[in-house]
């Protein structure tokens, strides 16, 4: 089964929830657990899980290369490129690799077969182990705007057995946890699509509620079941709780703002390592998800 952890708003504690949930699940020797950090613009789960990285690979997208000998400057490539990554003048084709999404349309439509493709690195993907947890993360190169291709590569690492389980049921002992980027844009959708369940992490503030509502709309469109974890539940107001109640959204877990947790977080120590009662809370969170799906 695949569980993703997302949040409309950044800074709500999404990675904290993902990391603590995977650590609690990994305590059960019968469970095989995989963790994917898809927050490729700012991957930070490794700070808490401290994996031993065993392999690293470059992630590339194909960008066009023009053969001036064959090109007749017809302009078809610029016409089909919806990302404005190609401009054609009277006697020159200009390619802007930083705008190219590697879709291949220009190569396909060039009538003179004057376009070949060359790989352009946009980031790296790493694999390793954090105890019994299989760990994979990706990191987008500085200045690269496109996270989805690297997220797709990370998700290709989901073991086949983990999709709908070995016995073809969604609920199984093979669990992939995905730490999605914050927000509601393309990288989030790429990260959470195909999930069996999504946990939305929010905080009890007007911003938290506003962005939660946006995230809920996305999940409803994707038809993925979801529930909410309320972090720092002892600050702010009760509007998130009221919103969840009114809309029949399960409130899976509430975590108070706690100095002990904050100090441990600043030192890269997960909550379950300093307060064993949280291990049980995260296992109960998982059991609630299992009951729902
Ligand atoms: S479509 Fe092909 S031939 Fe036409 S301008 Fe582009 S590269 Fe040149
Ligand atoms: S590969 Fe796609 S995005 Fe890149 S230049 Fe060609 S048409 Fe444009």
Coordinates of C-alpha atoms and ligand atoms in Angstrom, one line a residue:
X1 CA 0.0 0.0 0.0
X2 CA 1.1 3.5 -0.7
X3 CA 0.5 6.3 1.8
X4 CA 1.5 9.8 1.0
X5 CA 2.0 12.7 3.4
X6 CA 1.2 16.1 2.0
X7 CA 0.3 19.6 3.3
X8 CA -1.2 22.6 1.5
X9 CA 0.9 24.9 3.6
X10 CA 4.7 24.6 4.1
X11 CA 6.1 24.3 7.6
X12 CA 3.2 22.4 9.1
X13 CA 5.4 19.4 10.1
X14 CA 4.7 17.1 7.1
X15 CA 8.1 15.5 7.2
X16 CA 7.9 15.1 10.9
X17 CA 4.7 13.1 10.5
X18 CA 6.1 11.0 7.6
X19 CA 9.3 10.2 9.4
X20 CA 7.7 9.3 12.7
X21 CA 5.1 7.2 11.0
X22 CA 7.7 5.2 9.0
X23 CA 9.8 4.7 12.1
X24 CA 6.8 3.4 14.1
X25 CA 5.9 1.0 11.3
X26 CA 9.4 -0.2 10.9
X27 CA 9.4 -1.5 14.5
X28 CA 7.1 -4.3 13.3
X29 CA 9.5 -6.9 11.8
X30 CA 6.6 -8.3 9.7
X31 CA 6.3 -5.0 7.8
X32 CA 8.5 -4.1 4.8
X33 CA 8.7 -0.3 4.6
X34 CA 10.0 2.0 1.9
X35 CA 10.3 5.7 2.3
X36 CA 10.4 8.1 -0.6
X37 CA 11.3 11.8 0.0
X38 CA 9.7 13.5 -3.0
X39 CA 10.2 17.0 -1.7
X40 CA 13.0 17.3 -4.2
X41 CA 13.4 21.1 -3.9
X42 CA 14.2 20.7 -0.2
X43 CA 14.7 17.1 0.8
X44 CA 15.2 16.9 4.6
X45 CA 13.9 13.5 5.7
X46 CA 17.5 12.2 5.6
X47 CA 18.3 14.5 8.5
X48 CA 16.0 12.5 10.8
X49 CA 16.2 9.0 9.3
X50 CA 20.0 9.2 8.8
X51 CA 20.2 6.6 6.0
X52 CA 23.4 5.0 4.7
X53 CA 23.4 5.9 1.0
X54 CA 24.5 3.1 -1.1
X55 CA 23.9 4.4 -4.6
X56 CA 23.4 7.7 -6.4
X57 CA 22.3 8.4 -10.0
X58 CA 21.9 11.4 -12.2
X59 CA 18.4 12.3 -13.4
X60 CA 18.2 13.8 -16.9
X61 CA 15.6 15.1 -19.3
X62 CA 16.0 15.0 -23.1
X63 CA 16.5 18.5 -24.6
X64 CA 16.6 19.1 -28.4
X65 CA 19.8 19.5 -30.3
X66 CA 19.5 21.1 -33.8
X67 CA 21.4 19.8 -36.9
X68 CA 22.0 23.0 -38.8
X69 CA 22.8 21.0 -41.9
X70 CA 19.3 19.5 -42.1
X71 CA 17.2 22.4 -40.6
X72 CA 15.4 24.7 -43.1
X73 CA 14.1 27.1 -40.4
X74 CA 10.4 26.2 -41.1
X75 CA 9.5 27.1 -37.5
X76 CA 7.4 23.9 -36.8
X77 CA 9.4 23.1 -33.7
X78 CA 8.7 26.5 -32.1
X79 CA 5.0 26.2 -33.1
X80 CA 4.5 22.9 -31.3
X81 CA 6.5 23.8 -28.2
X82 CA 4.0 25.0 -25.6
X83 CA 6.7 25.9 -23.2
X84 CA 8.4 28.5 -25.5
X85 CA 11.7 26.7 -25.2
X86 CA 12.5 27.1 -28.9
X87 CA 12.6 30.2 -31.1
X88 CA 13.3 30.1 -34.8
X89 CA 14.7 33.1 -36.7
X90 CA 15.4 33.4 -40.4
X91 CA 18.6 31.5 -40.2
X92 CA 18.9 30.3 -36.6
X93 CA 17.1 28.0 -34.1
X94 CA 17.5 29.0 -30.5
X95 CA 16.9 26.4 -27.8
X96 CA 16.4 27.5 -24.2
X97 CA 17.2 24.4 -22.2
X98 CA 16.0 25.9 -18.9
X99 CA 12.5 26.2 -20.3
X100 CA 12.5 22.8 -22.0
X101 CA 10.3 20.1 -20.3
X102 CA 11.8 17.3 -22.4
X103 CA 8.4 16.4 -23.9
X104 CA 9.9 15.4 -27.3
X105 CA 7.2 17.1 -29.3
X106 CA 9.7 19.2 -31.4
X107 CA 11.7 16.1 -32.3
X108 CA 8.5 14.3 -33.3
X109 CA 7.1 17.1 -35.5
X110 CA 10.4 18.3 -37.2
X111 CA 9.7 17.5 -40.9
X112 CA 13.4 17.5 -41.7
X113 CA 14.5 15.1 -38.9
X114 CA 16.9 17.8 -37.9
X115 CA 16.4 17.4 -34.1
X116 CA 18.2 14.9 -31.9
X117 CA 18.0 14.7 -28.2
X118 CA 20.7 15.1 -25.6
X119 CA 20.4 14.5 -21.8
X120 CA 20.5 17.4 -19.5
X121 CA 21.0 16.7 -15.8
X122 CA 18.3 18.2 -13.5
X123 CA 19.2 16.6 -10.3
X124 CA 20.2 13.4 -8.5
X125 CA 18.5 10.4 -7.0
X126 CA 19.9 8.5 -4.0
X127 CA 19.1 5.1 -2.5
X128 CA 20.1 3.7 0.8
X129 CA 19.0 2.1 4.0
X130 CA 17.9 3.5 7.4
X131 CA 17.9 0.4 9.5
X132 CA 15.3 -1.8 7.9
X133 CA 13.7 1.1 5.9
X134 CA 14.5 1.3 2.2
X135 CA 15.2 5.0 1.7
X136 CA 15.1 6.9 -1.6
X137 CA 15.3 10.7 -2.1
X138 CA 16.0 13.1 -4.9
X139 CA 17.5 16.5 -5.0
X140 CA 16.8 19.0 -7.8
X141 CA 19.8 21.0 -9.0
X142 CA 19.8 24.7 -7.9
X143 CA 18.0 26.8 -10.4
X144 CA 16.2 23.9 -12.0
X145 CA 12.5 24.7 -12.1
X146 CA 11.0 21.2 -12.9
X147 CA 10.5 18.8 -10.1
X148 CA 8.1 16.3 -11.7
X149 CA 10.7 14.4 -13.8
X150 CA 12.8 13.6 -10.8
X151 CA 9.7 12.7 -8.7
X152 CA 8.7 10.3 -11.4
X153 CA 12.2 8.7 -11.2
X154 CA 11.9 8.4 -7.5
X155 CA 8.5 6.8 -7.8
X156 CA 9.8 4.3 -10.4
X157 CA 11.7 2.8 -7.4
X158 CA 8.4 1.7 -5.7
X159 CA 8.8 -2.0 -5.4
X160 CA 6.2 -3.9 -7.5
X161 CA 5.1 -5.9 -4.4
X162 CA 4.3 -2.6 -2.6
X163 CA 1.6 -1.6 -5.1
X164 CA -1.6 -3.2 -3.9
X165 CA 0.5 -5.6 -1.9
X166 CA 1.8 -9.0 -2.7
X167 CA -1.6 -10.6 -2.5
X168 CA -3.2 -7.9 -4.7
X169 CA -5.0 -6.2 -1.8
X170 CA -4.4 -2.6 -1.0
X171 CA -3.7 -3.4 2.7
X172 CA -0.5 -5.3 3.1
X173 CA 2.7 -5.5 5.1
X174 CA 4.5 -3.8 2.2
X175 CA 4.1 -0.1 2.8
X176 CA 5.5 2.8 0.8
X177 CA 5.5 6.2 2.5
X178 CA 5.8 9.2 0.4
X179 CA 6.8 12.6 1.8
X180 CA 5.3 15.0 -0.8
X181 CA 6.4 18.6 -1.4
X182 CA 4.2 21.3 0.2
X183 CA 1.6 23.1 -1.8
X184 CA -1.0 22.0 -4.4
X185 CA 0.9 22.3 -7.7
X186 CA 2.3 19.8 -10.2
X187 CA 5.1 18.3 -8.0
X188 CA 2.5 17.5 -5.3
X189 CA 0.2 15.9 -7.8
X190 CA 3.0 13.8 -9.3
X191 CA 4.0 12.7 -5.8
X192 CA 0.6 11.7 -4.4
X193 CA -1.2 10.3 -7.5
X194 CA -1.6 6.5 -7.3
X195 CA -1.6 6.7 -3.4
X196 CA -4.0 4.5 -1.6
X197 CA -4.3 7.2 1.1
X198 CA -3.0 10.7 1.8
X199 CA -2.4 12.2 5.2
X200 CA -2.8 16.0 5.1
X201 CA -0.8 17.8 7.8
X202 CA -2.0 21.2 8.9
X203 CA -2.0 23.6 11.8
X204 CA -4.8 25.5 13.5
X205 CA -4.3 28.9 11.9
X206 CA -6.2 30.8 9.2
X207 CA -3.3 30.0 6.7
X208 CA -3.4 26.4 7.7
X209 CA -7.1 26.1 7.1
X210 CA -7.0 28.1 3.8
X211 CA -4.3 25.8 2.3
X212 CA -6.0 22.7 3.8
X213 CA -9.1 23.5 1.8
X214 CA -7.1 23.8 -1.4
X215 CA -5.4 20.4 -0.7
X216 CA -8.7 18.8 0.0
X217 CA -10.0 20.0 -3.4
X218 CA -7.0 18.4 -5.1
X219 CA -7.5 15.1 -3.3
X220 CA -11.2 15.0 -4.2
X221 CA -10.3 15.6 -7.9
X222 CA -7.7 12.7 -7.7
X223 CA -10.3 10.5 -5.8
X224 CA -7.7 9.6 -3.1
X225 CA -9.1 9.0 0.4
X226 CA -7.6 11.4 2.9
X227 CA -7.5 12.4 6.6
X228 CA -6.0 15.2 8.6
X229 CA -3.2 15.4 11.2
X230 CA -3.4 18.6 13.2
X231 CA 0.1 19.7 14.3
X232 CA 0.6 22.3 17.0
X233 CA -3.0 21.8 18.0
X234 CA -2.8 23.8 21.2
X235 CA -2.2 27.1 19.3
X236 CA -4.5 29.1 17.1
X237 CA -8.2 28.5 16.8
X238 CA -10.6 25.6 16.3
X239 CA -11.6 26.3 12.8
X240 CA -9.7 23.4 11.2
X241 CA -11.4 21.0 13.6
X242 CA -14.8 22.5 12.8
X243 CA -14.1 22.3 9.1
X244 CA -13.1 18.6 9.3
X245 CA -16.2 17.8 11.4
X246 CA -18.5 19.7 9.0
X247 CA -17.0 17.9 6.0
X248 CA -16.7 14.5 7.5
X249 CA -12.9 14.5 7.2
X250 CA -11.2 12.1 9.7
X251 CA -9.0 13.9 12.2
X252 CA -6.4 11.2 12.5
X253 CA -4.1 12.7 15.1
X254 CA -3.5 15.9 17.0
X255 CA 0.0 16.8 18.2
X256 CA 0.5 19.8 20.6
X257 CA 3.3 22.3 20.3
X258 CA 5.7 21.0 22.8
X259 CA 9.1 22.3 23.8
X260 CA 10.6 18.8 24.1
X261 CA 9.5 17.9 20.6
X262 CA 10.8 21.2 19.2
X263 CA 14.2 20.8 20.8
X264 CA 14.5 17.3 19.5
X265 CA 13.5 18.4 16.0
X266 CA 16.1 21.1 16.0
X267 CA 18.7 18.3 16.7
X268 CA 17.3 16.0 14.0
X269 CA 15.8 13.6 16.5
X270 CA 12.3 12.2 15.7
X271 CA 9.5 12.4 18.3
X272 CA 9.2 8.6 18.6
X273 CA 12.9 8.4 19.7
X274 CA 12.3 10.8 22.7
X275 CA 8.8 9.9 23.7
X276 CA 7.8 6.3 23.3
X277 CA 4.0 7.1 23.7
X278 CA 4.2 8.6 20.3
X279 CA 5.2 5.3 18.7
X280 CA 1.8 3.9 19.8
X281 CA 0.0 7.1 18.5
X282 CA 1.6 6.7 15.1
X283 CA 0.7 3.0 15.0
X284 CA -2.9 3.9 15.9
X285 CA -2.8 6.5 13.1
X286 CA -1.8 3.8 10.7
X287 CA -4.5 1.4 12.0
X288 CA -7.1 4.2 11.5
X289 CA -6.0 4.5 7.8
X290 CA -6.2 0.7 7.4
X291 CA -9.8 0.8 8.7
X292 CA -10.7 3.6 6.4
X293 CA -9.4 2.0 3.2
Ligands
LIG1 S1 11.1 22.0 -37.2 FE1 13.1 21.1 -37.8 S2 13.5 22.0 -39.7 FE2 11.9 23.2 -38.8 S3 13.0 24.9 -37.8 FE3 12.7 23.3 -36.3 S4 14.5 22.1 -36.4 FE4 14.5 23.3 -38.2
LIG2 S1 11.3 18.8 -25.9 FE1 9.2 19.7 -25.6 S2 9.6 21.4 -24.2 FE2 11.6 20.9 -25.0 S3 11.9 22.2 -26.7 FE3 11.0 20.4 -27.5 S4 8.8 20.8 -27.6 FE4 9.7 22.3 -26.2

